[in-house]
């Protein structure tokens, strides 16, 4: 690679979400002149926060978590010195309908995939027969050959075929998969579900661990990440929407903001699938035929219910609630609410389309009652403040048709790349998928200059036993 060929070449990255940030991070290791255009006031995209008049601190619109298997997201955080912004939880807690707590944690000494066997059998809300059938279903889905065997199946059809009871589906499969894949199991593909189970639970000891932000996401991405990238010379243009990009004389002509224009040797679109087709000139659009079918991508909503209580309801940092509308609860401890000190909890409800039309007060009331019954705090707390935030197009639904609709990051035009969680990464709509797409878009740009090495991180290594039992590991992104 000739580094002098890069020097001074300009790159426009449109979209300051995680995909755009990752692309900027990778490319800022080279002497490009990088400009990131973000329509909103702050970076972070869907992983963002809002300001509430009663609260001195920013509030995340919705709780975001990553898992140990999210190697590229964690790699981005490491490179931008953001790892301290996340704590790692090695224990999950499941609260059943009677309020009993079931701890889920790996055995320290046993290798994957045996590390979670004991944890799994401690989940007494599943009968021994259900546990046995879940184990044999996991065993059947693990080998890579299952992917082609059940291609095109929905996960629910597969579970019914594998004689999973409705209770097992609701208390195990849905709990794990609906939050990861953003849609009911009757809509998500077997392939996407298999990936979550294999990557999250079967391939590596640390994969299931959960990373929870300890500061507002806006502080992580709009402040700290932006500062580190700024030190590397990346230019950020906030509140600057890109209107159109055209191509002539081997350059991308970008119209943005209030009638401004610029020319760039390279261009990365890192905006959501609903908006991407709108910014390209007809000639550029013709080069990317998959853009014509993006309106077939189905989206799914996620609701987050923010509650401020007058006393603590649990000491757990987070918990999974079974047999309830509420799915995950996160405990943010004591927070100032106006003049009083309050205890702040955030409850996440994925695939929340069925809540459409229900008044927010009603949703918050039910969630509050569910927390009371789950944790049985005595005396019961008083609800001081509530907010419900629903993102209607939060994530794409990982349907069987979705994979075919996803375009690759590289295009036939050198210097033009697509990024965004919806592009072809093999990952669901997650921060990890977004970061991978940004890194893969950066690799596509770098190929134009003769650089062919990966810029991202390899998957977690496959445990010897998982490799031996099922041959897992052949689908590694970096080979
Ligand atoms: C409620 C909710 C909960 C979630 N929970 C999790 C979770 O727990 N874990 C997880 O891993 N993932 C979670 N996700 C998914 C995760 O947030 C996304 O997958 C990821 O942030 C997508 O990043 P992105 O960069 O691809 O897109 P985005 O974050 O959508 O970023 C695109 C950016 O482009 C900007 N833009 C659009 N058009 C233009 C234009 N014309 N010019 C300039 N800028 C433009 C937008 O303003 C936006 O900032 C959740 C998402 C939501 C909404």
mmCIF file with all atom_site columns, C-alpha atoms in Angstrom, residues 42-43 47-49 51 57-60 82 85 214-227:
data_model
loop_
_atom_site.group_PDB
_atom_site.id
_atom_site.type_symbol
_atom_site.label_atom_id
_atom_site.label_alt_id
_atom_site.label_comp_id
_atom_site.label_asym_id
_atom_site.label_entity_id
_atom_site.label_seq_id
_atom_site.pdbx_PDB_ins_code
_atom_site.Cartn_x
_atom_site.Cartn_y
_atom_site.Cartn_z
_atom_site.occupancy
_atom_site.B_iso_or_equiv
_atom_site.pdbx_formal_charge
_atom_site.auth_seq_id
_atom_site.auth_comp_id
_atom_site.auth_asym_id
_atom_site.auth_atom_id
_atom_site.pdbx_PDB_model_num
ATOM 1  C CA . UNK A 1 42  ? -25.356 14.707 18.837 1.00 0.00 ? 42  UNK A CA 1
ATOM 2  C CA . UNK A 1 43  ? -23.541 11.574 17.724 1.00 0.00 ? 43  UNK A CA 1
ATOM 3  C CA . UNK A 1 47  ? -27.768 4.638  20.907 1.00 0.00 ? 47  UNK A CA 1
ATOM 4  C CA . UNK A 1 48  ? -28.580 8.090  22.213 1.00 0.00 ? 48  UNK A CA 1
ATOM 5  C CA . UNK A 1 49  ? -30.019 9.992  25.128 1.00 0.00 ? 49  UNK A CA 1
ATOM 6  C CA . UNK A 1 51  ? -32.630 15.646 28.302 1.00 0.00 ? 51  UNK A CA 1
ATOM 7  C CA . UNK A 1 57  ? -28.377 14.123 33.956 1.00 0.00 ? 57  UNK A CA 1
ATOM 8  C CA . UNK A 1 58  ? -29.077 12.876 30.443 1.00 0.00 ? 58  UNK A CA 1
ATOM 9  C CA . UNK A 1 59  ? -31.368 9.879  30.150 1.00 0.00 ? 59  UNK A CA 1
ATOM 10 C CA . UNK A 1 60  ? -30.710 7.115  27.624 1.00 0.00 ? 60  UNK A CA 1
ATOM 11 C CA . UNK A 1 82  ? -14.291 3.845  26.311 1.00 0.00 ? 82  UNK A CA 1
ATOM 12 C CA . UNK A 1 85  ? -17.860 3.508  30.392 1.00 0.00 ? 85  UNK A CA 1
ATOM 13 C CA . UNK A 1 214 ? -22.383 3.227  33.421 1.00 0.00 ? 214 UNK A CA 1
ATOM 14 C CA . UNK A 1 215 ? -22.761 6.733  31.991 1.00 0.00 ? 215 UNK A CA 1
ATOM 15 C CA . UNK A 1 216 ? -25.328 8.114  29.510 1.00 0.00 ? 216 UNK A CA 1
ATOM 16 C CA . UNK A 1 217 ? -24.738 6.855  25.957 1.00 0.00 ? 217 UNK A CA 1
ATOM 17 C CA . UNK A 1 218 ? -24.512 10.422 24.714 1.00 0.00 ? 218 UNK A CA 1
ATOM 18 C CA . UNK A 1 219 ? -21.547 11.019 27.010 1.00 0.00 ? 219 UNK A CA 1
ATOM 19 C CA . UNK A 1 220 ? -19.935 7.819  25.693 1.00 0.00 ? 220 UNK A CA 1
ATOM 20 C CA . UNK A 1 221 ? -20.308 8.517  21.981 1.00 0.00 ? 221 UNK A CA 1
ATOM 21 C CA . UNK A 1 222 ? -20.981 12.222 21.501 1.00 0.00 ? 222 UNK A CA 1
ATOM 22 C CA . UNK A 1 223 ? -18.472 13.385 24.089 1.00 0.00 ? 223 UNK A CA 1
ATOM 23 C CA . UNK A 1 224 ? -15.749 10.801 24.754 1.00 0.00 ? 224 UNK A CA 1
ATOM 24 C CA . UNK A 1 225 ? -15.611 8.988  21.384 1.00 0.00 ? 225 UNK A CA 1
ATOM 25 C CA . UNK A 1 226 ? -15.866 12.279 19.497 1.00 0.00 ? 226 UNK A CA 1
ATOM 26 C CA . UNK A 1 227 ? -13.049 13.749 21.563 1.00 0.00 ? 227 UNK A CA 1
#
